[in-house]
Short mmCIF file of C-alpha atoms in Angstrom, two decimals:
data_model
loop_
_atom_site.label_atom_id
_atom_site.label_comp_id
_atom_site.label_asym_id
_atom_site.label_seq_id
_atom_site.Cartn_x
_atom_site.Cartn_y
_atom_site.Cartn_z
CA MET G 1 18.14 -11.07 -17.27
CA GLY G 2 18.54 -9.64 -13.80
CA LEU G 3 15.89 -8.88 -11.24
CA PHE G 4 15.36 -5.44 -12.67
CA SER G 5 16.80 -3.59 -15.65
CA ARG G 6 16.34 -0.32 -17.49
CA ARG G 7 16.54 0.90 -21.04
CA LYS G 8 19.18 3.62 -20.91
CA ALA G 9 18.82 6.49 -23.36
CA ALA G 10 22.04 7.63 -24.95
CA GLY G 11 23.62 10.65 -23.32
CA THR G 12 21.29 10.65 -20.32
CA GLU G 13 22.97 11.40 -17.00
CA LEU G 14 21.15 9.44 -14.29
CA SER G 15 23.47 9.72 -11.28
CA GLY G 16 22.30 6.38 -9.86
CA LEU G 17 18.60 6.84 -10.61
CA GLY G 18 17.04 4.62 -13.24
CA GLY G 19 19.28 1.64 -12.52
CA SER G 20 19.03 -0.09 -9.16
CA MET G 21 17.47 3.02 -7.61
CA ILE G 22 14.06 4.30 -8.64
CA ALA G 23 13.49 7.27 -6.31
CA LEU G 24 15.64 9.14 -3.81
CA PRO G 25 14.76 11.68 -1.10
CA CYS G 26 16.47 15.00 -1.84
CA GLU G 27 17.84 17.75 0.35
CA ALA G 28 17.47 21.45 -0.39
CA GLY G 29 20.04 22.58 -2.92
CA SER G 30 20.42 19.16 -4.56
CA VAL G 31 20.81 19.14 -8.33
CA VAL G 32 18.07 17.25 -10.17
CA PRO G 33 19.69 14.75 -12.58
CA ALA G 34 18.84 15.07 -16.25
CA GLY G 35 16.01 12.76 -17.24
CA CYS G 36 14.59 12.66 -13.70
CA THR G 37 11.50 14.23 -12.15
CA LEU G 38 11.32 16.29 -8.95
CA VAL G 39 8.35 15.79 -6.59
CA LEU G 40 7.65 18.13 -3.67
CA GLY G 41 5.39 17.09 -0.80
CA SER G 42 3.84 19.37 1.83
CA ALA G 43 3.12 18.58 5.46
CA ASP G 44 -0.61 18.12 4.75
CA GLY G 45 0.04 15.31 2.26
CA GLN G 46 -0.27 17.26 -0.99
CA THR G 47 2.32 16.73 -3.73
CA ARG G 48 3.31 18.42 -6.95
CA ARG G 49 5.83 17.83 -9.72
CA VAL G 50 8.19 20.70 -10.41
CA ALA G 51 10.33 21.37 -13.46
CA ALA G 52 13.50 22.63 -11.81
CA ALA G 53 17.22 21.99 -12.00
CA LYS G 54 17.77 22.46 -8.25
CA VAL G 55 15.70 21.50 -5.21
CA VAL G 56 14.13 24.44 -3.37
CA LEU G 57 12.04 23.50 -0.33
CA GLY G 58 9.32 25.55 1.35
CA GLN G 59 8.31 25.36 4.99
CA GLY G 60 7.66 21.73 5.98
CA GLU G 61 8.20 20.37 2.46
CA ARG G 62 10.00 17.18 1.43
CA ALA G 63 11.43 16.31 -1.97
CA TRP G 64 12.07 13.19 -4.06
CA CYS G 65 13.69 12.63 -7.42
CA PHE G 66 12.66 9.65 -9.52
CA HIS G 67 13.38 8.18 -12.92
CA ALA G 68 10.34 6.89 -14.82
CA GLY G 69 12.07 3.74 -16.09
CA PRO G 70 11.02 1.31 -17.49
CA TYR G 71 12.07 -1.33 -14.95
CA THR G 72 11.85 -5.11 -15.20
CA LEU G 73 10.79 -6.89 -12.00
CA ASP G 74 10.30 -10.60 -11.31
CA LEU G 75 7.38 -11.27 -8.94
CA GLN G 76 6.12 -14.42 -7.21
CA PRO G 77 2.29 -14.18 -7.39
CA PHE G 78 1.80 -17.22 -5.14
CA ALA G 79 3.85 -17.51 -1.95
CA ALA G 80 3.41 -21.29 -1.95
CA ALA G 81 4.89 -21.60 -5.46
CA PRO G 82 8.22 -19.74 -5.43
CA GLU G 83 9.30 -21.46 -8.65
CA TRP G 84 6.60 -19.75 -10.75
CA GLY G 85 6.73 -16.03 -11.42
CA LEU G 86 5.68 -13.08 -13.48
CA ARG G 87 8.14 -10.76 -15.22
CA LEU G 88 6.72 -7.24 -15.31
CA ARG G 89 8.12 -4.28 -17.19
CA VAL G 90 6.72 -1.18 -15.51
CA LEU G 91 7.26 2.55 -15.75
CA VAL G 92 6.06 5.51 -13.74
CA ASP G 93 3.09 7.27 -15.34
CA ALA G 94 3.55 10.71 -16.82
CA ALA G 95 1.71 13.57 -15.14
CA ASP G 96 -2.04 13.37 -15.76
CA PRO G 97 -3.50 16.90 -16.02
CA ARG G 98 -6.97 15.58 -15.11
CA VAL G 99 -6.01 14.82 -11.49
CA ALA G 100 -4.75 17.13 -8.77
CA GLN G 101 -2.28 14.58 -7.36
CA GLN G 102 -0.40 11.89 -9.24
CA ARG G 103 -0.71 8.41 -7.68
CA PHE G 104 3.01 7.64 -7.75
CA ASP G 105 3.68 10.95 -6.00
CA LEU G 106 1.16 10.00 -3.31
CA PHE G 107 2.99 6.67 -2.93
CA LEU G 108 6.28 8.52 -2.40
CA GLN G 109 4.72 10.93 0.09
CA SER G 110 2.94 8.33 2.21
CA GLU G 111 5.16 5.23 2.05
CA VAL G 112 8.70 6.09 0.93
CA ALA G 113 10.89 7.47 3.71
CA GLN G 114 14.11 5.84 2.46
CA PRO G 115 15.62 5.49 -1.02
CA LEU G 116 13.29 3.39 -3.18
CA SER G 117 15.30 0.60 -4.79
CA GLY G 118 14.21 -1.91 -7.39
CA LEU G 119 14.22 -4.59 -4.69
CA ALA G 120 11.94 -2.49 -2.45
CA LEU G 121 9.50 -1.78 -5.30
CA ARG G 122 9.53 -5.45 -6.29
CA SER G 123 8.65 -6.42 -2.70
CA ALA G 124 5.79 -3.88 -2.57
CA LEU G 125 4.33 -4.96 -5.92
CA GLN G 126 4.65 -8.63 -5.07
CA SER G 127 2.85 -8.13 -1.75
CA ALA G 128 0.03 -6.22 -3.51
CA VAL G 129 -0.41 -8.92 -6.16
CA GLN G 130 -0.38 -11.76 -3.63
CA SER G 131 -2.90 -9.93 -1.43
CA ALA G 132 -5.19 -9.21 -4.39
CA LEU G 133 -5.13 -12.87 -5.44
CA VAL G 134 -6.05 -13.94 -1.89
CA LEU G 135 -8.75 -11.27 -1.66
CA GLY G 136 -10.19 -12.28 -5.02
CA THR G 137 -9.84 -8.93 -6.78
CA LEU G 138 -7.38 -10.69 -9.13
CA GLU G 139 -7.89 -14.18 -10.47
CA LEU G 140 -5.19 -16.40 -11.99
CA PRO G 141 -6.54 -19.97 -11.99
CA PRO G 142 -4.54 -23.08 -12.90
CA CYS G 143 -4.42 -23.90 -16.64
CA THR G 144 -5.37 -20.30 -17.39
CA THR G 145 -7.15 -19.81 -20.70
CA VAL G 146 -6.40 -16.93 -23.06
CA GLU G 147 -9.57 -15.10 -21.94
CA GLU G 148 -8.69 -15.58 -18.27
CA TRP G 149 -5.17 -14.33 -18.90
CA HIS G 150 -6.48 -11.18 -20.60
CA ALA G 151 -8.84 -10.58 -17.68
CA PHE G 152 -5.95 -11.03 -15.24
CA ARG G 153 -3.77 -8.64 -17.23
CA ALA G 154 -6.50 -6.00 -17.25
CA GLY G 155 -6.93 -6.34 -13.49
CA LEU G 156 -3.18 -6.29 -12.89
CA ASN G 157 -2.74 -3.18 -15.03
CA GLN G 158 -5.52 -1.40 -13.14
CA LEU G 159 -4.14 -2.47 -9.75
CA MET G 160 -0.65 -1.18 -10.54
CA TYR G 161 -2.08 2.10 -11.84
CA THR G 162 -4.53 2.62 -8.96
CA ARG G 163 -2.22 1.49 -6.15
CA TYR G 164 1.19 2.77 -7.30
CA GLY G 165 0.74 4.98 -10.35
CA LEU G 166 2.64 2.53 -12.56
CA THR G 167 1.93 1.41 -16.12
CA VAL G 168 2.55 -2.26 -16.92
CA ASP G 169 4.26 -2.27 -20.30
CA ASP G 170 4.65 -6.05 -20.47
CA CYS G 171 3.89 -9.11 -18.33
CA VAL G 172 4.94 -12.69 -19.10
CA PRO G 173 5.16 -15.90 -17.02
CA VAL G 174 8.70 -16.96 -16.09
CA ASP G 175 10.37 -19.91 -14.40
CA LEU G 176 12.02 -18.73 -11.17
CA ALA G 177 13.22 -22.19 -10.10
CA PRO G 178 16.92 -21.38 -10.72
CA GLN G 179 16.57 -18.36 -8.39
CA ALA G 180 14.76 -20.27 -5.62
CA ASP G 181 16.89 -21.76 -2.81
CA TYR G 182 14.44 -24.28 -1.37
CA ALA G 183 16.89 -25.57 1.25
CA ALA G 184 17.35 -22.05 2.62
CA MET G 185 13.56 -21.55 2.70
CA LEU G 186 13.04 -24.72 4.71
CA ARG G 187 15.86 -23.84 7.12
CA SER G 188 14.46 -20.35 7.72
CA ARG G 189 11.00 -21.76 8.39
CA ALA G 190 12.37 -24.32 10.84
CA LEU G 191 14.42 -21.71 12.73
CA ALA G 192 11.76 -18.97 12.76
CA PRO G 193 10.18 -18.54 16.22
CA VAL G 194 6.44 -18.96 16.52
CA ALA G 195 5.05 -15.45 17.02
CA ALA G 196 2.30 -15.10 19.59
CA PRO G 197 -0.42 -12.59 18.64
CA VAL G 198 -0.82 -9.46 20.70
CA PRO G 199 -3.91 -10.00 22.89
CA LEU G 200 -6.79 -7.62 22.31
CA ILE G 201 -8.28 -8.12 25.81
CA ILE G 202 -5.90 -8.21 28.75
CA ALA G 203 -7.13 -8.91 32.25
CA PRO G 204 -5.46 -6.94 35.08
CA PRO G 205 -2.79 -6.93 36.30
CA VAL G 206 -1.13 -6.17 32.98
CA PRO G 207 1.52 -8.86 32.30
CA GLN G 208 4.96 -8.05 30.96
CA PRO G 209 5.68 -8.85 27.29
CA GLN G 210 6.84 -12.44 26.94
CA ALA G 211 9.80 -13.71 24.96
CA GLY G 212 8.83 -14.68 21.43
CA ALA G 213 5.83 -12.35 21.31
CA VAL G 214 5.32 -10.08 18.30
CA ALA G 215 7.40 -6.95 18.88
CA TYR G 216 6.30 -3.80 17.10
CA VAL G 217 8.14 -0.50 17.25
CA ALA G 218 6.86 3.06 17.44
CA GLN G 219 7.93 3.63 13.83
CA ASP G 220 5.36 1.05 12.71
CA ASP G 221 2.62 3.06 14.39
CA ALA G 222 3.84 6.41 13.07
CA ALA G 223 4.23 5.11 9.50
CA GLY G 224 0.80 3.48 9.60
CA LEU G 225 -0.97 6.58 10.90
CA ARG G 226 0.85 8.69 8.32
CA ARG G 227 -0.42 6.44 5.53
CA LEU G 228 -3.98 6.61 6.87
CA PHE G 229 -3.83 10.41 7.22
CA ILE G 230 -2.50 10.93 3.69
CA GLU G 231 -4.18 8.15 1.71
CA LEU G 232 -7.72 8.02 3.11
CA PRO G 233 -8.73 11.41 1.59
CA ALA G 234 -7.32 10.31 -1.78
CA LEU G 235 -9.18 7.00 -1.54
CA CYS G 236 -12.45 8.80 -0.71
CA SER G 237 -11.96 11.14 -3.66
CA ALA G 238 -11.28 8.27 -6.08
CA LEU G 239 -14.30 6.32 -4.83
CA ARG G 240 -16.52 9.41 -5.10
CA LEU G 241 -15.52 9.91 -8.74
CA LEU G 242 -16.42 6.35 -9.75
CA GLU G 243 -19.05 6.21 -12.45
CA LEU G 244 -21.84 3.87 -11.37
CA PRO G 245 -22.73 1.24 -14.00
CA ALA G 246 -25.94 1.76 -15.93
CA GLY G 247 -28.95 0.04 -14.42
CA VAL G 248 -27.39 -0.38 -10.95
CA SER G 249 -29.33 1.19 -8.06
CA SER G 250 -26.43 1.58 -5.63
CA PHE G 251 -26.51 5.29 -4.83
CA GLU G 252 -27.41 4.88 -1.16
CA PRO G 253 -24.84 2.10 -0.39
CA HIS G 254 -22.22 4.12 -2.26
CA GLN G 255 -22.97 7.23 -0.23
CA ALA G 256 -22.99 5.23 3.00
CA ILE G 257 -19.49 3.91 2.28
CA LEU G 258 -18.25 7.41 1.45
CA LEU G 259 -19.66 8.65 4.78
CA ARG G 260 -17.93 5.83 6.68
CA LEU G 261 -14.62 6.53 4.96
CA GLY G 262 -15.00 10.23 5.72
CA MET G 263 -15.51 9.48 9.40
CA ALA G 264 -12.50 7.13 9.33
CA THR G 265 -10.42 9.96 7.84
CA LEU G 266 -11.44 12.26 10.69
CA ASN G 267 -10.70 9.48 13.19
CA ALA G 268 -7.22 8.84 11.78
CA SER G 269 -6.33 12.54 11.79
CA SER G 270 -7.10 12.95 15.50
CA MET G 271 -5.42 9.90 17.04
CA PRO G 272 -4.00 10.11 20.58
CA SER G 273 -0.30 9.71 21.25
CA LEU G 274 1.05 6.17 21.34
CA GLY G 275 2.81 6.37 24.68
CA TRP G 276 0.17 8.05 26.86
CA ALA G 277 -3.17 6.87 28.23
CA THR G 278 -3.93 10.37 29.54
CA PRO G 279 -1.79 13.55 29.60
CA ASP G 280 -0.34 12.52 32.96
CA GLN G 281 -0.43 8.70 32.72
CA PRO G 282 2.03 6.73 30.56
CA LEU G 283 0.63 3.76 28.67
CA PRO G 284 2.16 0.36 29.56
CA VAL G 285 4.39 -1.18 26.90
CA LEU G 286 2.09 -4.14 26.28
CA GLN G 287 -0.84 -1.83 25.62
CA GLN G 288 1.31 0.24 23.27
CA GLN G 289 1.94 -2.99 21.36
CA ARG G 290 -1.80 -3.52 21.24
CA ARG G 291 -2.33 -0.03 19.80
CA ILE G 292 0.29 -0.61 17.11
CA ALA G 293 -1.35 -3.92 16.19
CA HIS G 294 -4.64 -2.08 15.63
CA THR G 295 -2.88 0.52 13.48
CA LEU G 296 -1.49 -2.26 11.29
CA LEU G 297 -4.96 -3.79 11.04
CA ALA G 298 -6.31 -0.47 9.74
CA VAL G 299 -3.42 -0.21 7.24
CA GLN G 300 -4.17 -3.73 5.98
CA ALA G 301 -7.78 -2.66 5.38
CA LEU G 302 -6.50 0.43 3.53
CA ASP G 303 -4.43 -1.75 1.18
CA GLN G 304 -7.42 -3.98 0.52
CA ALA G 305 -9.56 -0.92 -0.21
CA TRP G 306 -7.15 0.20 -2.96
CA ALA G 307 -7.33 -3.28 -4.51
CA VAL G 308 -11.15 -3.30 -4.46
CA LEU G 309 -11.20 0.22 -5.94
CA ALA G 310 -9.09 -1.02 -8.85
CA ARG G 311 -11.56 -3.89 -9.40
CA MET G 312 -14.52 -1.47 -9.21
CA GLN G 313 -13.04 0.66 -11.98
CA LEU G 314 -13.32 -2.33 -14.34
CA ALA G 315 -16.39 -4.02 -12.87
CA ARG G 316 -19.48 -4.98 -14.82
CA SER G 317 -22.97 -4.19 -13.54
CA SER G 318 -23.40 -7.73 -12.23
CA GLU G 319 -20.31 -7.37 -9.99
CA TRP G 320 -21.02 -3.94 -8.57
CA LEU G 321 -23.24 -4.79 -5.60
CA ALA G 322 -20.93 -7.63 -4.51
CA LEU G 323 -17.98 -5.23 -4.61
CA LEU G 324 -19.92 -2.70 -2.54
CA ASP G 325 -20.54 -5.43 0.04
CA GLU G 326 -16.80 -6.21 0.02
CA THR G 327 -16.03 -2.51 0.50
CA ALA G 328 -18.42 -2.41 3.46
CA ARG G 329 -16.55 -5.36 5.01
CA ILE G 330 -13.24 -3.54 4.52
CA CYS G 331 -14.72 -0.40 6.08
CA ALA G 332 -15.72 -2.46 9.12
CA ASN G 333 -12.15 -3.74 9.49
CA LEU G 334 -10.82 -0.20 9.08
CA GLU G 335 -13.20 1.11 11.74
CA THR G 336 -12.28 -1.74 14.09
CA GLY G 337 -8.58 -0.99 13.72
CA LEU G 338 -9.05 2.74 14.28
CA ALA G 339 -11.33 2.19 17.29
CA GLY G 340 -8.84 -0.22 18.84
CA ARG G 341 -5.98 2.22 18.24
CA ARG G 342 -7.89 4.98 20.03
CA GLN G 343 -8.96 2.79 22.97
CA PRO G 344 -6.49 3.34 25.84
CA PHE G 345 -7.51 0.22 27.81
CA PRO G 346 -9.12 -3.11 26.91
CA PRO G 347 -12.83 -3.39 27.83
CA VAL G 348 -12.08 -5.72 30.78
CA GLU G 349 -9.82 -3.13 32.37
CA GLN G 350 -12.32 -0.33 31.78
CA ALA G 351 -15.06 -2.33 33.49
CA ALA G 352 -12.80 -2.89 36.48
#
């Protein structure tokens, strides 16, 4: 079995979607293939699914076509064990009339600027699963028992639904050893340069970027801020709609987190330009790198928040307060990233 596959319905014209490609950006006037779904996204981050045979775009709108699948993807849940994997069969959820915005459509709007292939989706899902296992919102211990496996499956299903709008139709362990080239892995690790972190405090005069330092590009900053602008309101809404477990007195901490996320949303939507310290003063390249690093820190906190939200939706009363504490920690990281992105100069330079 290949990396990903699809059950093809007889007589269905897919035009490339549903095989190796899952979703494609569309231009105005494009014909929507039979069996595919059209998603329109506005400039303010809202999306809607449209039943139409041809793409018609309004002012500032973007469009995607996707095929719901199912798709079979092989993931490596543990980066240190490339020989052990999970084979997931996933499909895009049908439109839920209870919500104003479908989660998969939000994923397309905020994260998908290029054609979404099976390889790209596999990489995104694998990163989310690995991060959740490190964070502790998913647990897959050695010698997993049947009860632990069912708990992992429930958490995985909720994570895929909450984070990507996907339904996990099947999940089984697989041996990926034949696909793993260990010699190539070792060679790549030996040849990879050691990346120096971008300093958060830089004493004047500002040094020039050194060879081998982490090099971010403006697209990283723009894509990160776009995700924060679009996804933070959706995250706040989902957290606000959570039903608190019976017998748990967590109203005030819950409201405090919602307030912090609301302020973070306002902060993200009013960020200064990357390349300018003031309207008449360009920002040095090294400090632009520092700003981008803070944007990526905030995006990392956003990803962790989605994972914790998925765990909250299944949590028992005994877990709720601990998860609220974890959410508060994530909020602190989010606020740190946003504050650092807004700061034009490190504190040492401001004091000088």
